[in-house]
XYZ file of C-alpha atoms in Angstrom:
581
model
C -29.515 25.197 10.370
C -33.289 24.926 10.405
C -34.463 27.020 13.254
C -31.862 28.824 13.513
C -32.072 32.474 12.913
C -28.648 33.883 11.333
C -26.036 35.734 13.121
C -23.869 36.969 10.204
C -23.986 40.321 10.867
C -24.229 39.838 14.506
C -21.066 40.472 17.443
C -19.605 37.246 18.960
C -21.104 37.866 22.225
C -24.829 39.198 21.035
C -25.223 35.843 18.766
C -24.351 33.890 22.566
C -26.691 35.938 24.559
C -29.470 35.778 21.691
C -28.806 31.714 21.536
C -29.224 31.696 25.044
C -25.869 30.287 25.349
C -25.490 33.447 28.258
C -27.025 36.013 30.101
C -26.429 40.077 29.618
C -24.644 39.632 32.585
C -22.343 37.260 31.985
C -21.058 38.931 28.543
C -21.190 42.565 30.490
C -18.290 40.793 32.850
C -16.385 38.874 30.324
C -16.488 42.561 28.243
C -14.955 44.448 31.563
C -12.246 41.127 31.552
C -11.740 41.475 27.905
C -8.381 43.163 28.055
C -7.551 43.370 24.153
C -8.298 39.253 23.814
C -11.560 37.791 22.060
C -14.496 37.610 24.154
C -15.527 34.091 22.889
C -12.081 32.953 24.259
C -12.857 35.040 27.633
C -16.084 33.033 27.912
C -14.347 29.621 27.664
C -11.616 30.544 29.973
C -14.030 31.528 32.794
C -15.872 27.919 31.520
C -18.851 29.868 30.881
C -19.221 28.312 27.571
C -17.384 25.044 26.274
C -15.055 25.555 23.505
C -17.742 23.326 21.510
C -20.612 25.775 21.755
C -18.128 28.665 20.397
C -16.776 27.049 17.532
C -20.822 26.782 16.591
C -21.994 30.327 16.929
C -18.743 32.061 15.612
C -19.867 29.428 12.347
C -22.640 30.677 12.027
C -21.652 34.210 12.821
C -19.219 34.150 9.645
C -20.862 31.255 7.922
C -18.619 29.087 7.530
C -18.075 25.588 8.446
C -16.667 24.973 12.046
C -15.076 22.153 14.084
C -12.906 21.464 17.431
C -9.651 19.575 15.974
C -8.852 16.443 17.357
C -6.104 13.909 17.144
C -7.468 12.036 13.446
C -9.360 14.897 12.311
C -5.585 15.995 10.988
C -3.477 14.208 8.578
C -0.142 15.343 10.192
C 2.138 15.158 7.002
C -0.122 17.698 5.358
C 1.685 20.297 7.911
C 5.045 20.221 6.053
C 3.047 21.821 3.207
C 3.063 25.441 4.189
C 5.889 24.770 7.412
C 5.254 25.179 10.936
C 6.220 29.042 10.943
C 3.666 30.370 8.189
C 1.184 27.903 9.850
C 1.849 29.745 13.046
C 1.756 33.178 11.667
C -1.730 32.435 9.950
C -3.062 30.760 12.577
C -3.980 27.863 10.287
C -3.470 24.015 9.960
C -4.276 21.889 7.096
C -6.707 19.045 7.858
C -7.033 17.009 4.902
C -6.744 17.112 0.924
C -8.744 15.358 -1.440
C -7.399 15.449 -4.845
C -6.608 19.345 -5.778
C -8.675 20.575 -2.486
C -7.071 21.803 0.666
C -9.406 21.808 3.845
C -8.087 23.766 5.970
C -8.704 24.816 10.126
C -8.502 28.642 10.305
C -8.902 31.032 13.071
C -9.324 33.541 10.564
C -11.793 31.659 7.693
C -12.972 35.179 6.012
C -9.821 36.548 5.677
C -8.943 36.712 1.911
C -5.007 37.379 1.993
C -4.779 33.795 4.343
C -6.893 32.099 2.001
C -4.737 33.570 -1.138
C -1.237 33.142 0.820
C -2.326 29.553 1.417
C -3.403 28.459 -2.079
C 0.241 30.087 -3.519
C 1.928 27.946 -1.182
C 0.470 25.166 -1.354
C -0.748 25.134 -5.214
C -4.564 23.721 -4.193
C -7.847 25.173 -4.091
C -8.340 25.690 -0.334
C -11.613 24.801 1.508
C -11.470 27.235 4.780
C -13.034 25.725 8.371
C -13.367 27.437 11.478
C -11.476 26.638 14.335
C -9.803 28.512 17.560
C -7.005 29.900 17.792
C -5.336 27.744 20.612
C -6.796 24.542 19.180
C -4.989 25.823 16.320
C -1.934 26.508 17.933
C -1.857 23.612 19.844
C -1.584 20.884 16.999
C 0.713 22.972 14.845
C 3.362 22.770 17.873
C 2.446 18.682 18.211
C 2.433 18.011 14.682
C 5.694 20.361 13.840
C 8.179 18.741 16.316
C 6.540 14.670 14.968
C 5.983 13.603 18.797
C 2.520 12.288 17.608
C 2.096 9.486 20.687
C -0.884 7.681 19.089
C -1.584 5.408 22.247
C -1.423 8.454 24.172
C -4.657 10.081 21.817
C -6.579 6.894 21.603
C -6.771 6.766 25.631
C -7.622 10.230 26.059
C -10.626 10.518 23.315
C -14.082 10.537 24.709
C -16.598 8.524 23.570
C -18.977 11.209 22.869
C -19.309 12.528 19.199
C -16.716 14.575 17.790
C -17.855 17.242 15.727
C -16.453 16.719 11.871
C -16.347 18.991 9.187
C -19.707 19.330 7.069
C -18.933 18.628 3.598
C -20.581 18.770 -0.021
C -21.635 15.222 -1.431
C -19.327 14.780 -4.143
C -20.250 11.229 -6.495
C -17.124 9.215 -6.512
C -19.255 5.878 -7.416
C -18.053 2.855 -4.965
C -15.616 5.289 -3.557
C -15.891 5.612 -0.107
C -13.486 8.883 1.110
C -11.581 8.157 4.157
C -11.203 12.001 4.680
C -15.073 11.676 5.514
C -14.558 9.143 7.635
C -13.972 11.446 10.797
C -17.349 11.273 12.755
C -17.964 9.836 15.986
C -15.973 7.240 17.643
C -12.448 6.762 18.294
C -12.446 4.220 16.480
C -12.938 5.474 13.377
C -9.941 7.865 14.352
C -7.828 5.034 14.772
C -8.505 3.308 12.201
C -7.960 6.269 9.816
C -5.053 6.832 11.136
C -3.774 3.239 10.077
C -4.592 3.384 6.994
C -3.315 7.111 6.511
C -0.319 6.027 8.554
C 0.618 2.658 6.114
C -0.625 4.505 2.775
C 1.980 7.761 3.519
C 4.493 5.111 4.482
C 3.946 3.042 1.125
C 3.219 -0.498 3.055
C 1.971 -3.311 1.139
C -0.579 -4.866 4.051
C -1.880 -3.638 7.805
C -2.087 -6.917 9.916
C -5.011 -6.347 12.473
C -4.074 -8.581 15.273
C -5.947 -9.584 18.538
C -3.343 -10.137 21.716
C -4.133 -11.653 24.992
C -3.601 -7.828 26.214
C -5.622 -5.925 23.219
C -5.157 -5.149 19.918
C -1.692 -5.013 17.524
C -1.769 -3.255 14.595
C 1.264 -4.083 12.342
C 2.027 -2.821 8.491
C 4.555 -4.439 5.948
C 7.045 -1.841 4.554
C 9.255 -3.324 2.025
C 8.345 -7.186 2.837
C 9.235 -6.671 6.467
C 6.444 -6.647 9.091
C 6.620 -3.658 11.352
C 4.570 -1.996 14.761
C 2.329 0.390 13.998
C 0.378 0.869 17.208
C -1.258 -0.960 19.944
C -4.335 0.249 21.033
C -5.726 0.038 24.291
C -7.438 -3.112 25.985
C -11.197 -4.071 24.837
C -11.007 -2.168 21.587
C -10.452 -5.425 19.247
C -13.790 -6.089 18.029
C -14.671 -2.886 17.522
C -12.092 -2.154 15.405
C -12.525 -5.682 13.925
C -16.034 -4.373 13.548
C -15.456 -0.793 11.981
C -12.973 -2.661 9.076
C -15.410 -5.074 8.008
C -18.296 -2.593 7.821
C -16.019 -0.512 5.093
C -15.380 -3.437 3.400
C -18.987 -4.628 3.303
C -18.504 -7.697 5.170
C -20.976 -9.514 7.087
C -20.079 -8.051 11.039
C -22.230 -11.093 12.574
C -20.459 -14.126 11.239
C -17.328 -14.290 13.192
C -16.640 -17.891 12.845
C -16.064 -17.873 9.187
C -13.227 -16.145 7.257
C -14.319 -13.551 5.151
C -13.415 -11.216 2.376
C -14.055 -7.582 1.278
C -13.255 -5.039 -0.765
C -12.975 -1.372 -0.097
C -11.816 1.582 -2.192
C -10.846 4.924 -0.121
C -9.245 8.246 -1.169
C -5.967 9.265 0.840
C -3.677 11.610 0.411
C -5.629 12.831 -2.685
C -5.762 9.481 -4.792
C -7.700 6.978 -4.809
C -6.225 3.543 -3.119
C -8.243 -0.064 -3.246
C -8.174 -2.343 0.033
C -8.532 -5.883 -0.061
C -9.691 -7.197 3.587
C -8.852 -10.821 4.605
C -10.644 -11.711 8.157
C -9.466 -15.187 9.981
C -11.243 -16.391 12.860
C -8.309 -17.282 15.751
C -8.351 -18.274 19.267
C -8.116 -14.826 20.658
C -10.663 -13.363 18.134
C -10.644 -12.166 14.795
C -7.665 -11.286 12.329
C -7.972 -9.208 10.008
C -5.066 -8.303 6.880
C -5.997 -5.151 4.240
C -4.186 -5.857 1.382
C -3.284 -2.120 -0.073
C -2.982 -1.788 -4.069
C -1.944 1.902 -4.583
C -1.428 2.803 -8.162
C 1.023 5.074 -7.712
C 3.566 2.395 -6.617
C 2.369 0.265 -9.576
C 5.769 -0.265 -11.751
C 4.389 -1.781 -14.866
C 7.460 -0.276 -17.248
C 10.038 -3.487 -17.340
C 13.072 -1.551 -17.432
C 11.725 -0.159 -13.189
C 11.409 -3.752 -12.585
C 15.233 -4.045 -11.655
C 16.096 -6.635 -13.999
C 19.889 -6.318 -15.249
C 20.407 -5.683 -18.948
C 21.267 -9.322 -19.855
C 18.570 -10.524 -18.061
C 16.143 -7.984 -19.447
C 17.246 -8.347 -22.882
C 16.852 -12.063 -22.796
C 13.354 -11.860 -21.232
C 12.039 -9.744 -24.217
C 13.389 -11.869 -26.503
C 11.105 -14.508 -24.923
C 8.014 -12.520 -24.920
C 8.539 -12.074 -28.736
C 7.795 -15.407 -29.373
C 4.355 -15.777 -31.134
C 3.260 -19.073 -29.100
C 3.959 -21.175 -26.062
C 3.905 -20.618 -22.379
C 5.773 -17.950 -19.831
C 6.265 -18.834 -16.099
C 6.810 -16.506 -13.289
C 7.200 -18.345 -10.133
C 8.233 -17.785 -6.440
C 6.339 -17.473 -3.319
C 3.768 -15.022 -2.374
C 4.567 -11.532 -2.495
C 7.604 -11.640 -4.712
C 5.937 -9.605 -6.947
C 5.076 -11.974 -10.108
C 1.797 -9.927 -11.031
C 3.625 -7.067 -11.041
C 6.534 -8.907 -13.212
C 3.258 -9.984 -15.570
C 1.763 -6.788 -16.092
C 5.110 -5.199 -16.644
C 4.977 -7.989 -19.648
C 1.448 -7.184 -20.585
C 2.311 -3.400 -20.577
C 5.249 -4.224 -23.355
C 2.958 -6.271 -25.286
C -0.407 -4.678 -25.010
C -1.435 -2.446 -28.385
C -4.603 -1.984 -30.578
C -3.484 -4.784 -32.932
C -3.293 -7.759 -30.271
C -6.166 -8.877 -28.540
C -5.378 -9.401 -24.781
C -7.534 -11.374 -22.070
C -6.624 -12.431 -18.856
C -7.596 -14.461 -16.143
C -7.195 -12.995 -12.416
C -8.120 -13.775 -9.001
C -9.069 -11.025 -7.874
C -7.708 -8.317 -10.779
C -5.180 -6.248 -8.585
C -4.858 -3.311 -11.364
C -6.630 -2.407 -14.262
C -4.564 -1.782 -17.212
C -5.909 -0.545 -20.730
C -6.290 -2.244 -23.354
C -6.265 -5.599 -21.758
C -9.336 -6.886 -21.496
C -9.133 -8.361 -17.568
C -11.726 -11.263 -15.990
C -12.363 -11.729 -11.942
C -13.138 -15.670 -11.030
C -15.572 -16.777 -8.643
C -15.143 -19.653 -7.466
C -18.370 -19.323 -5.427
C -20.104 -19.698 -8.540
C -18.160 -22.114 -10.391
C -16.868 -19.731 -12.309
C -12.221 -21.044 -12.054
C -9.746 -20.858 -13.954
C -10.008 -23.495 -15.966
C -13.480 -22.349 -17.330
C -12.538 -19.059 -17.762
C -9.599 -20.138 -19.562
C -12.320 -22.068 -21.774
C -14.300 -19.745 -22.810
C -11.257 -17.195 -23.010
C -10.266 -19.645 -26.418
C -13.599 -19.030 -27.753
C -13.006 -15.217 -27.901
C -10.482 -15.037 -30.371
C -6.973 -14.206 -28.298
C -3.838 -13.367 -29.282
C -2.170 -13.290 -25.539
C -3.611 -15.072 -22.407
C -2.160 -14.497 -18.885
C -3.540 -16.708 -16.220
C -3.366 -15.107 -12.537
C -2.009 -18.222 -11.184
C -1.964 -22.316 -11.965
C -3.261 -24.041 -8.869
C -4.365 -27.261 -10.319
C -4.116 -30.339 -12.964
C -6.971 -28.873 -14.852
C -6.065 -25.210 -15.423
C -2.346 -25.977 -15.955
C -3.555 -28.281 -19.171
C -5.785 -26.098 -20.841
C -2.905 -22.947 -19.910
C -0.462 -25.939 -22.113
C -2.997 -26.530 -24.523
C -3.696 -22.728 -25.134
C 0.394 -22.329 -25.866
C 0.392 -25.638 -28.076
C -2.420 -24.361 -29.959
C -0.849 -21.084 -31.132
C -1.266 -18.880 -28.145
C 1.363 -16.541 -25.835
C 0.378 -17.808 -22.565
C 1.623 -16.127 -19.647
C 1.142 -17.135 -16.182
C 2.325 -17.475 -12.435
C 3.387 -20.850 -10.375
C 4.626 -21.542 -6.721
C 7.825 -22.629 -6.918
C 11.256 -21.745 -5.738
C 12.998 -21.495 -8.596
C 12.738 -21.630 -11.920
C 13.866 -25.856 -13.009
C 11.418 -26.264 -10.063
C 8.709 -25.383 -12.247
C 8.695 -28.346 -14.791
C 8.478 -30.770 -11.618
C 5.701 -28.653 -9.798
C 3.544 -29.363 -13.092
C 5.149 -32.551 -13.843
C 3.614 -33.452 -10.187
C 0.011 -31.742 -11.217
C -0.439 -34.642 -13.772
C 0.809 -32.827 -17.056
C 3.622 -35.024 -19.306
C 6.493 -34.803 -20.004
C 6.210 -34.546 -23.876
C 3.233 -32.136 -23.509
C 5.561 -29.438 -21.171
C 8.230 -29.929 -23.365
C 6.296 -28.707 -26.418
C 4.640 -25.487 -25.073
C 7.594 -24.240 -22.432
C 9.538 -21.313 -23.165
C 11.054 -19.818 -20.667
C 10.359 -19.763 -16.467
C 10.984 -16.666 -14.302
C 11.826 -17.015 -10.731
C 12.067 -14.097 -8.678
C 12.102 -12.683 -5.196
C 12.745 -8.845 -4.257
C 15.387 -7.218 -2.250
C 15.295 -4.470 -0.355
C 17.628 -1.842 -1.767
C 19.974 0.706 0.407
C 18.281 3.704 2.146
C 19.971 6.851 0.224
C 20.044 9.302 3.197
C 22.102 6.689 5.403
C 24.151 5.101 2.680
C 27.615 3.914 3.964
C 30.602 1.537 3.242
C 31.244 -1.739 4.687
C 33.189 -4.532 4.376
C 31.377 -8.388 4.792
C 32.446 -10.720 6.665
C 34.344 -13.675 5.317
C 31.862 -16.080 6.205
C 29.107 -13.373 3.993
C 31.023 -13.635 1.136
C 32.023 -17.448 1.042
C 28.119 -18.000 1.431
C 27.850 -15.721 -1.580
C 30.388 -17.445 -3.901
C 32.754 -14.428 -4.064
C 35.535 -15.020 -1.514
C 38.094 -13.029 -3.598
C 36.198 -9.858 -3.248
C 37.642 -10.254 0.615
C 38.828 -6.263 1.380
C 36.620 -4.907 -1.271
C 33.955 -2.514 0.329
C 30.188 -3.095 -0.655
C 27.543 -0.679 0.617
C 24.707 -1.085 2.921
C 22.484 1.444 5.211
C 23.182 2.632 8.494
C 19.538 3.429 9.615
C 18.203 6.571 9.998
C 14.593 8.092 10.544
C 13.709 8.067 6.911
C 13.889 4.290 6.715
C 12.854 3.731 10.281
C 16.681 2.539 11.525
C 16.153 -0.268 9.041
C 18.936 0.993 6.670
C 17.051 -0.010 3.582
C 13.698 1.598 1.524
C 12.447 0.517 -1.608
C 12.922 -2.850 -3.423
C 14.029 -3.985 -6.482
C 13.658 -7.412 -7.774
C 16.204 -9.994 -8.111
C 15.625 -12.640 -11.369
C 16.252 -15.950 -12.450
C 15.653 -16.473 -15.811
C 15.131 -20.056 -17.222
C 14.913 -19.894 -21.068
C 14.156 -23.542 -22.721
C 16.931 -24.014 -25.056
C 16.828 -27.556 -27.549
C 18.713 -28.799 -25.218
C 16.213 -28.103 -22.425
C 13.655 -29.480 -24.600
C 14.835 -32.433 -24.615
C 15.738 -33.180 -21.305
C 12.630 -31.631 -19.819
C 11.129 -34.300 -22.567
C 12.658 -37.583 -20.800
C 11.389 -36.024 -17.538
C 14.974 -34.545 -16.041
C 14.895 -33.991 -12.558
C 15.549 -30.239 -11.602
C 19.208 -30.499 -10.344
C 19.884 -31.412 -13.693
C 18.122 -28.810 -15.543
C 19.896 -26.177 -13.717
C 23.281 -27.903 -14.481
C 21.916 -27.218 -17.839
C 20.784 -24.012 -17.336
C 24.179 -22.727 -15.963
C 26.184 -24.356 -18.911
C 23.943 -22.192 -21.148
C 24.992 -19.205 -19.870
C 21.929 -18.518 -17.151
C 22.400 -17.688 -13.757
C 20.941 -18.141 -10.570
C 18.595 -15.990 -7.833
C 21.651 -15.831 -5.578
C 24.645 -14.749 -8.361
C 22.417 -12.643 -9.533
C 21.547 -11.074 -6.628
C 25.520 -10.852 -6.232
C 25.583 -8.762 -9.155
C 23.383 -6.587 -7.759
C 25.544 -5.855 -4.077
C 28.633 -5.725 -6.114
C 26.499 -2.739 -8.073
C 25.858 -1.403 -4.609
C 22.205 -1.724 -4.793
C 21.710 -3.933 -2.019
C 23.663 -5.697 0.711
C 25.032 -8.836 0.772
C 23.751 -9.487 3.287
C 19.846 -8.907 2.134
C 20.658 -11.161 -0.732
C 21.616 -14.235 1.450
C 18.330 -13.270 3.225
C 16.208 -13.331 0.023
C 17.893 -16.122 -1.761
C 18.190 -18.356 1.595
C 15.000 -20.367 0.504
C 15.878 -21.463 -3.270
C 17.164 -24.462 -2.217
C 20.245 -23.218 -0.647
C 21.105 -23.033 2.488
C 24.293 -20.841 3.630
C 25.962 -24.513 4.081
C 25.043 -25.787 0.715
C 26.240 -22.218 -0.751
C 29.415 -22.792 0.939
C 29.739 -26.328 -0.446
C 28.798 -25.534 -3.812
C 31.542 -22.649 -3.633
C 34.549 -25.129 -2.092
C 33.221 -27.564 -5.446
């Protein structure tokens, strides 16, 4: 602190009077009213001093780092690392952790038997910050009993700066570290705390949404859209405003959607955003797309495939040549389904290139290519020059178009393992969806081997697990009427899974392998119904028996799988016909 002479060696109340923070007087009186209690905390009780201009001097009195704690300052969870008790006896709370680093707000910051006590129960190197007792105090109650009202905190924060924790620069190249992101406004609080909020929670996407009366602020948990928060009126735009700053978007052009990319470090690993913004009649919306390693499944036996299924599509991925479908609709998880694949094929003998848009992971030893379609740079002429650099396996991120499914066909006719994604319901849907994109008949039948339709179920929360017993109507629409008095399992809701009764998903699988006799009908152009007639005959079932399987396993609930499977072309009417057949 330039200017600043230092007050290590100096009493609490000398360094005040010196700063001319108060008089003689006024620390001769709060001395007499001392009564075994700190004088600093005297001071601010009588309001001679603001809590503020305490935490500063007693800083620089033990040099150390100081800082008033305020709701966002704190990742709450961090409490349950050293329990509400110890955090009480040591007067300490833990802030925020970065990798192997603890920062943590002490009353106490010199005092070597906290700091020790601390980095045994926690295992981390700890980074010690003043801050007062009773500020202390205060959040360890809040945060211990989880009554964290977040609507209540974003009305009450001022406007004026809040005073963050100074920290050393660390290089973490394009990272930007949402621990540092605690300065200033309360928006920047709030928007921390969404992010820490859906990243602790493991959602896939926050949905930033303006409302005739303010702001909502939703996250996806296990394909299901739930409330976060709802801030208070006339905050939209600056929150609109904060997110697309972070994600190095243009804040002027509102009238234009945009996208971004962000990556941030929470809860000690590093997590990449992807930022969507959509100009709508109430304002801006904005969706951050969250790619978290750590919930990356790339081993195919996490995928949840069942054993047949699983052993049939490795069987297909041995093949030297032709092309690999995964289809369904967005977020069913087919890139995750692809790099599974990639991971089982990928090794120092094979050379592997792919073709993304954008690259959601980086895996090694794949060698992995972005599109920009801003430059000209598709699909199609990635998938060009991709032939021209010698590959052994190609997956394309996704076939939108006539001209990047035919060089995808003619990469797999031409000695190639291509894999790729589609859009389509289910997996005989596939040959018309390309069929319809302009590619023939006799072309598709050469290079197909095998389409993968998928969706993903939520599976049973373990800490509410009960029995049940369907309905009869449930269990006509799922083919099985005789399992009528048999008890399945689903969840009964609890905390854990936020009274939704399910967390975590596994996915449910269609496979479609082209068989000769496949071939040939896919050859005279076959309409779907026809190939799935086919398909069943050959032994392959579909996204809704197999998703039986599954609830008869007790992995899911019926129920769920009607929900999932509802939009393959079935309808709980159709089911019910196609049962009574």
């Amino acid at each position: 602190m330039t200017g600043t002479p230092p007050f290590k060696r100096m009493r609490i109340g000398d360094a005040l009077v010196q700063e001319g923070a108060i008089t003689a007087e006024q620390l001769s009186e709060a001395l007499a009213q001392q009564g075994g209690r700190r004088v600093g905390e005297v001071l601010v009780e009588q309001g001679v001093i603001s809590a503020g201009t305490l935490v500063r001097t007693l800083s620089r009195c033990l040099g150390v780092k100081g800082c008033q704690l305020r709701h966002g300052l704190i990742d709450p969870g961090l409490l349950k690392l050293i329990g509400e008790e110890e955090a009480t006896r040591l007067k300490v709370i833990p802030m925020f952790k970065v990798r192997d680093v603890l920062t943590v707000a002490m009353a106490e910051p010199q005092s070597l038997p906290t700091i020790d006590r601390l980095r045994q129960l926690t295992g981390c190197r700890v980074r010690p910050v003043l801050a007062l007792e009773a500020n202390i105090q205060e959040f360890v109650k809040k945060y211990a009993s989880g009554d964290v009202d977040v609507d209540a905190f974003l009305t009450s924060l001022a406007e004026s700066d809040v005073e963050v924790v100074e920290r050393e620069s660390v290089d973490e190249g394009p990272s930007a570290d949402l621990d540092r992101m605690v300065a200033g406004s309360p928006i920047v609080n709030l928007v921390n705390i969404a992010l820490l909020t859906a990243v602790r929670d493991k959602a896939s996407d926050i949905h930033v949404e303006p409302d005739k009366k303010g702001t909502r602020i939703r996250y996806r948990i296990d394909g299901v859209l739930r409330d976060l928060m709802k801030p208070p009126p006339g905050m939209h735009a600056a929150v609109v405003s904060r997110i697309k700053v972070i994600g190095k978007m243009d804040i002027a052009e509102k009238r234009l959607p945009q996208e971004g990319r962000v990556r941030i470090v929470a809860e000690g690993r590093e997590i990449d955003l992807r930022v969507s913004s959509m100009p709508t009649l109430l304002g801006e919306k904005l969706v951050l797309r969250i790619l978290d390693k750590t919930n990356l499944r790339v081993r195919m036996e996490d995928l949840g495939m069942r054993a047949e299924t699983l052993a049939a599509f490795r069987r297909v991925l041995e093949m030297p040549h032709g092309l690999v479908l995964v289809t369904g609709p967005t977020g069913s998880g087919k890139t995750t389904t692809l790099y599974s694949a990639l991971d089982l094929l990928r090794g120092p003998e094979v050379n592997i290139v792919t073709v993304e848009d954008p690259v959601e992971y980086q895996l090694d030893l794949v060698n992995q290519i972005q599109v920009s379609e801003q430059i000209g740079f598709t699909f199609a002429r990635a998938l060009r020059s991709i032939l021209r650099q010698d590959p052994d396996i190609i997956m394309v991120g996704e076939i939108r178009d006539e001209e990047t499914a035919r060089v995808a066909i003619q990469s797999a006719l031409t000695g190639h393992l291509v894999l790729a994604t589609l859009h389509t319901n289910d997996a005989p849907g596939a040959v018309a969806r390309l069929t319809d994109m302009g590619i023939e008949s006799y072309l598709l039948s050469g290079s197909l081997n095998a389409v993968m339709a998928q969706r993903l179920a939520r599976t049973i929360c373990p800490s509410c697990e009960s029995k049940y017993h369907p309905a009869a109507q449930v269990l006509e629409a799922a083919g099985i009427p005789e399992h009528a008095g048999r008890a399945f399992r689903r969840g009964a809701g609890c905390r854990s899974c936020h009274d939704s009764g399910f967390q975590g998903r596994l996915g449910v699988y269609e496979l479609m392998e082209v068989t000769p006799a496949l071939r040939r009908m896919i050859h005279v152009g076959a309409p779907a119904h026809e190939l799935r007639a086919r398909m069943r005959q050959s032994g392959g079932l579909t996204l809704r028996e197999e998703g039986v399987l599954l609830a008869i396993d007790g992995k899911t609930s019926l129920e769920e799988i009607l929900r999932v499977t509802g939009d393959d072309g079935e309808t709980l009417e159709t089911a019910k016909a196609g049962v009574a057949a």
